[in-house]
Coordinates of C-alpha atoms in Angstrom, one line a residue:
X2 CA 1.2 -25.6 -3.8
X3 CA 2.0 -24.9 -0.1
X4 CA 5.1 -26.9 1.3
X5 CA 6.2 -27.4 4.9
X6 CA 8.4 -29.4 6.8
X7 CA 6.8 -32.0 9.2
X8 CA 8.8 -32.3 12.4
X9 CA 7.4 -35.7 13.3
X10 CA 7.9 -37.5 9.9
X11 CA 10.9 -35.2 9.2
X12 CA 9.8 -34.8 5.5
X13 CA 8.8 -32.1 3.3
X14 CA 4.9 -32.5 2.7
X15 CA 2.4 -30.8 0.7
X16 CA -0.6 -29.0 2.3
X17 CA -4.1 -30.0 1.5
X18 CA -5.7 -26.5 1.4
X19 CA -9.5 -26.2 2.4
X20 CA -11.3 -23.6 0.3
X21 CA -8.2 -23.3 -2.1
X22 CA -10.6 -22.3 -4.9
X23 CA -12.3 -19.5 -2.8
X24 CA -8.7 -18.2 -1.5
X25 CA -7.7 -18.2 -5.2
X26 CA -10.9 -16.1 -6.3
X27 CA -10.4 -13.6 -3.5
X28 CA -6.7 -12.9 -4.1
X29 CA -5.5 -13.9 -7.4
X30 CA -7.3 -11.3 -9.7
X31 CA -8.1 -7.8 -9.5
X32 CA -12.1 -8.2 -9.2
X33 CA -11.4 -10.9 -6.5
X34 CA -9.1 -8.3 -4.5
X35 CA -11.7 -5.7 -4.9
X36 CA -14.5 -8.0 -3.4
X37 CA -12.1 -9.1 -0.6
X38 CA -11.2 -5.3 0.3
X39 CA -14.8 -4.3 0.3
X40 CA -16.8 -7.3 1.4
X41 CA -14.9 -10.5 2.3
X42 CA -12.7 -9.1 5.1
X43 CA -15.7 -7.3 6.9
X44 CA -16.4 -8.8 10.4
X45 CA -20.3 -9.0 9.4
X46 CA -19.5 -11.7 6.7
X47 CA -17.5 -13.8 9.2
X48 CA -20.3 -13.6 11.7
X49 CA -22.8 -14.9 9.1
X50 CA -20.6 -17.9 8.2
X51 CA -20.0 -18.4 12.0
X52 CA -23.8 -18.6 12.5
X53 CA -24.3 -21.3 9.9
X54 CA -21.3 -23.2 11.2
X55 CA -23.0 -22.9 14.8
X56 CA -26.3 -24.3 13.2
X57 CA -27.3 -28.1 13.2
X58 CA -27.7 -27.8 9.4
X59 CA -23.6 -27.8 9.4
X60 CA -23.4 -31.2 10.8
X61 CA -23.7 -33.1 7.4
X62 CA -20.3 -31.5 6.6
X63 CA -18.5 -33.1 9.3
X64 CA -18.0 -36.8 8.1
X65 CA -16.8 -35.7 4.6
X66 CA -14.4 -33.2 5.9
X67 CA -12.9 -35.8 8.2
X68 CA -12.6 -38.2 5.2
X69 CA -11.1 -35.6 2.8
X70 CA -8.3 -34.4 5.1
X71 CA -7.8 -37.8 6.9
X72 CA -8.2 -36.4 10.4
X73 CA -7.2 -38.9 13.1
X74 CA -10.3 -38.8 15.2
X75 CA -8.8 -41.4 17.7
X76 CA -6.5 -38.5 18.8
X77 CA -9.5 -36.7 20.0
X78 CA -12.0 -37.1 23.0
X79 CA -15.1 -38.9 21.9
X80 CA -18.3 -36.9 21.6
X81 CA -21.5 -36.3 19.6
X82 CA -21.1 -33.1 17.4
X83 CA -24.0 -30.8 17.2
X84 CA -22.6 -28.5 14.6
X85 CA -19.6 -27.9 12.4
X86 CA -18.2 -25.4 15.0
X87 CA -18.8 -28.1 17.7
X88 CA -16.4 -30.4 15.6
X89 CA -14.2 -27.6 14.7
X90 CA -13.2 -27.0 18.6
X91 CA -12.7 -30.7 19.3
X92 CA -10.4 -31.5 22.2
X93 CA -7.3 -33.7 22.1
X94 CA -7.2 -36.7 24.5
X95 CA -4.7 -35.4 27.2
X96 CA -2.3 -38.5 26.7
X97 CA -2.1 -37.6 23.0
X98 CA -0.3 -34.1 23.3
X99 CA 1.8 -33.9 26.4
X100 CA 3.8 -30.7 27.0
X101 CA 7.5 -31.0 27.3
X102 CA 7.9 -31.0 31.1
X103 CA 11.5 -29.5 31.1
X104 CA 11.3 -26.2 33.1
X105 CA 13.5 -24.7 30.2
X106 CA 11.3 -25.6 27.5
X107 CA 9.2 -22.9 25.7
X108 CA 6.4 -25.1 24.0
X109 CA 4.1 -25.0 21.0
X110 CA 0.9 -23.6 22.3
X111 CA -0.8 -24.5 19.1
X112 CA -0.7 -27.5 16.8
X113 CA 0.3 -25.6 13.6
X114 CA 2.8 -24.6 10.9
X115 CA 5.4 -22.3 12.4
X116 CA 7.9 -19.6 11.2
X117 CA 10.1 -17.7 13.6
X118 CA 12.1 -14.5 13.2
X119 CA 14.8 -12.9 15.4
X120 CA 16.2 -9.4 15.8
X121 CA 12.7 -7.7 14.9
X122 CA 12.7 -4.0 15.8
X123 CA 9.9 -2.5 17.7
X124 CA 9.3 0.7 15.6
X125 CA 10.3 -0.3 12.0
X126 CA 8.0 -2.2 9.6
X127 CA 10.3 -5.1 8.0
X128 CA 9.5 -7.6 5.3
X129 CA 10.7 -10.9 6.5
X130 CA 10.3 -13.8 4.0
X131 CA 7.5 -12.1 2.2
X132 CA 5.7 -11.1 5.6
X133 CA 5.5 -7.6 6.9
X134 CA 6.3 -7.4 10.6
X135 CA 6.2 -4.6 13.2
X136 CA 6.2 -5.4 16.8
X137 CA 4.7 -1.8 17.6
X138 CA 1.9 -2.4 14.9
X139 CA 1.2 -5.9 16.2
X140 CA 0.4 -4.4 19.7
X141 CA -2.0 -1.7 18.3
X142 CA -1.9 2.0 17.4
X143 CA -2.5 3.5 20.7
X144 CA 0.2 5.4 22.7
X145 CA -0.1 2.6 25.4
X146 CA 0.3 -0.1 22.8
X147 CA 3.4 1.5 21.3
X148 CA 5.0 2.1 24.7
X149 CA 4.3 -1.7 25.6
X150 CA 6.0 -2.7 22.3
X151 CA 9.3 -0.9 23.3
X152 CA 10.4 -3.6 25.7
X153 CA 10.4 -6.2 22.9
X154 CA 12.7 -4.2 20.5
X155 CA 15.1 -6.5 18.8
X156 CA 13.1 -9.6 20.0
X157 CA 11.9 -13.0 18.6
X158 CA 8.6 -13.2 16.8
X159 CA 7.1 -16.7 16.5
X160 CA 4.2 -17.2 14.2
X161 CA 1.7 -20.3 14.3
X162 CA -0.5 -20.7 11.4
X163 CA -3.5 -23.0 11.9
X164 CA -5.4 -24.3 8.9
X165 CA -9.1 -25.2 9.0
X166 CA -8.3 -28.9 9.3
X167 CA -6.2 -28.3 12.4
X168 CA -6.9 -28.4 16.2
X169 CA -8.1 -25.1 17.0
X170 CA -7.5 -24.6 20.6
X171 CA -4.5 -22.6 21.9
X172 CA -2.6 -23.1 25.1
X173 CA -0.1 -21.3 27.4
X174 CA 3.6 -22.2 26.3
X175 CA 5.1 -21.8 29.7
X176 CA 4.1 -20.9 33.2
X177 CA 3.2 -17.5 34.5
X178 CA 0.7 -14.9 35.0
X179 CA -1.5 -12.6 32.9
X180 CA -0.7 -9.1 33.4
X181 CA -2.6 -7.4 30.6
X182 CA -5.3 -8.3 28.0
X183 CA -7.0 -6.2 25.3
X184 CA -8.6 -6.3 21.7
X185 CA -7.4 -4.6 18.6
X186 CA -10.1 -4.0 16.1
X187 CA -9.4 -4.9 12.5
X188 CA -10.2 -6.7 9.3
X189 CA -10.6 -10.5 8.7
X190 CA -8.2 -11.5 5.7
X191 CA -7.5 -15.1 5.2
X192 CA -4.1 -16.1 6.7
X193 CA -3.4 -18.5 3.9
X194 CA 0.1 -18.1 2.2
X195 CA -1.4 -17.1 -1.1
X196 CA -3.2 -14.2 0.6
X197 CA 0.0 -13.2 2.6
X198 CA 1.9 -13.2 -0.9
X199 CA -0.9 -10.4 -2.0
X200 CA -1.3 -8.6 1.4
X201 CA 1.9 -9.1 3.3
X202 CA 0.7 -6.9 6.2
X203 CA -2.2 -9.1 7.1
X204 CA -0.9 -9.7 10.7
X205 CA -0.8 -6.0 11.1
X206 CA -4.3 -5.1 9.9
X207 CA -6.4 -8.2 11.0
X208 CA -8.4 -8.3 14.2
X209 CA -6.4 -9.6 17.1
X210 CA -6.5 -10.2 20.9
X211 CA -3.1 -9.2 22.8
X212 CA -2.2 -10.9 26.1
X213 CA 0.9 -10.2 28.1
X214 CA 2.1 -13.0 30.1
X215 CA 4.8 -12.9 32.8
X216 CA 7.1 -15.7 33.4
X217 CA 9.7 -15.6 36.1
X218 CA 12.5 -16.5 33.7
X219 CA 11.5 -14.9 30.4
X220 CA 10.0 -11.7 31.9
X221 CA 7.1 -10.5 29.7
X222 CA 6.0 -12.5 26.8
X223 CA 3.3 -11.3 24.2
X224 CA 0.7 -14.0 23.1
X225 CA -1.5 -12.6 20.2
X226 CA -4.4 -14.4 18.6
X227 CA -5.2 -13.1 15.1
X228 CA -8.6 -13.5 13.5
X229 CA -9.0 -14.5 9.9
X230 CA -11.5 -14.8 7.2
X231 CA -14.6 -16.9 8.4
X232 CA -13.4 -17.0 12.0
X233 CA -16.6 -16.0 13.8
X234 CA -15.0 -15.4 17.3
X235 CA -11.9 -15.9 19.2
X236 CA -13.0 -17.3 22.7
X237 CA -10.8 -16.6 25.7
X238 CA -11.6 -19.6 28.1
X239 CA -8.9 -19.4 30.5
X240 CA -10.8 -17.3 33.1
X241 CA -14.3 -17.2 34.3
X242 CA -13.8 -13.9 35.8
X243 CA -14.6 -10.6 34.0
X244 CA -11.1 -9.5 34.2
X245 CA -8.3 -11.8 33.0
X246 CA -5.6 -9.9 34.6
X247 CA -3.8 -11.5 37.7
X248 CA -4.8 -15.1 36.2
X249 CA -2.0 -17.6 37.0
X250 CA -1.4 -20.5 34.7
X251 CA 0.7 -23.5 34.2
X252 CA 2.4 -24.5 31.0
X253 CA -0.1 -26.4 28.8
X254 CA -3.2 -25.0 30.1
X255 CA -5.8 -24.1 27.5
X256 CA -6.0 -20.3 26.9
X257 CA -8.8 -20.4 24.4
X258 CA -10.2 -21.3 20.9
X259 CA -11.1 -20.2 17.5
X260 CA -14.3 -20.7 16.0
X261 CA -14.4 -21.6 12.3
X262 CA -11.8 -20.6 10.0
X263 CA -8.0 -20.6 9.6
X264 CA -6.3 -18.5 12.3
X265 CA -2.9 -17.3 13.6
X266 CA -1.2 -17.3 17.2
X267 CA 2.0 -15.2 17.5
X268 CA 4.3 -15.0 20.4
X269 CA 6.7 -12.1 20.7
X270 CA 9.8 -12.6 23.3
X271 CA 12.4 -10.3 24.4
X272 CA 15.7 -10.1 22.7
X273 CA 17.8 -13.1 23.7
X274 CA 15.1 -14.7 26.0
X275 CA 15.2 -18.0 24.1
X276 CA 17.3 -20.2 21.6
X277 CA 14.9 -21.4 18.9
X278 CA 14.7 -25.1 18.1
X279 CA 17.2 -26.0 15.4
X280 CA 14.8 -27.1 12.8
X281 CA 12.5 -24.1 13.3
X282 CA 15.3 -21.7 13.1
X283 CA 16.9 -23.5 10.1
X284 CA 13.5 -23.8 8.1
X285 CA 12.5 -20.2 8.8
X286 CA 16.0 -18.6 7.9
X287 CA 16.7 -20.8 4.8
X288 CA 17.5 -18.1 2.1
X289 CA 16.8 -20.6 -0.8
X290 CA 13.6 -22.4 0.5
X291 CA 11.9 -20.9 3.5
X292 CA 9.5 -23.6 4.8
X293 CA 7.1 -23.5 7.8
X294 CA 7.5 -26.2 10.3
X295 CA 4.7 -28.3 11.4
X296 CA 5.1 -28.7 15.1
X297 CA 2.5 -30.8 17.3
X298 CA 0.9 -29.1 20.4
X299 CA 3.2 -29.3 23.4
X300 CA 6.5 -29.9 21.4
X301 CA 9.5 -27.5 21.9
X302 CA 9.9 -24.1 20.2
X303 CA 12.9 -23.0 21.9
X304 CA 14.8 -23.3 25.2
X305 CA 15.2 -20.6 27.9
X306 CA 18.5 -18.7 27.8

């Protein structure tokens, strides 16, 4: 059972896990882990799954999915869905998820379950609440990526885990300009907590896309989208140009979206750049019962220092 704290209801709730039987099969026994290592995490399998989710044959799954997970469709723009992926990347009505307008607010760029960790060193791999983190490895294995990571030494890492039932578009958490964008090749493990308990380095080995944003007050901020099992593609929709570098954006603007599957967005900020929201900080650091905090899109993750 996966428990999390819901910021809106201010209650601890149990997550309804989509495909829990498959996650258990893939990670809870030796044979399943063998299949996961050699087959399930390979990009070709997720591409096949993605092709089905793009087809009209997948439409029949939409209505049962909405009913089972009690998705409030009134929150979303009305449209006729042509495939499950079409439904999966549905858009919120603009008035339903306003971003905090305060110039000091660093906002939730995804509607997700959040964890946040401070004082993470750039070069060391550390295990924090069962998750292995290394800023240097998050950025990739090249010398350039290693050098880029150094400016975030001792910084704050914020992890947003999106479930398959969630809104799967991601947005810029602050104003700024894109100064770098690149892809890190990797595997496609599930990002479910069950998978993380078996493979705590998932965020360091899965495929990911790294974007460096520059904000006038915060300096550079890294925004990293992490692929996962079943994610056919990570789409960057914020620029129609061949190069994303130099794109200026406002807080709340859509950056991109994930096609079918559970996924993760990670932000890395410089040491002392923000003060985390009280509930996010407390739930992430509780030594007795670490809980993810469910935070709606546009709500505050922290404030600029």
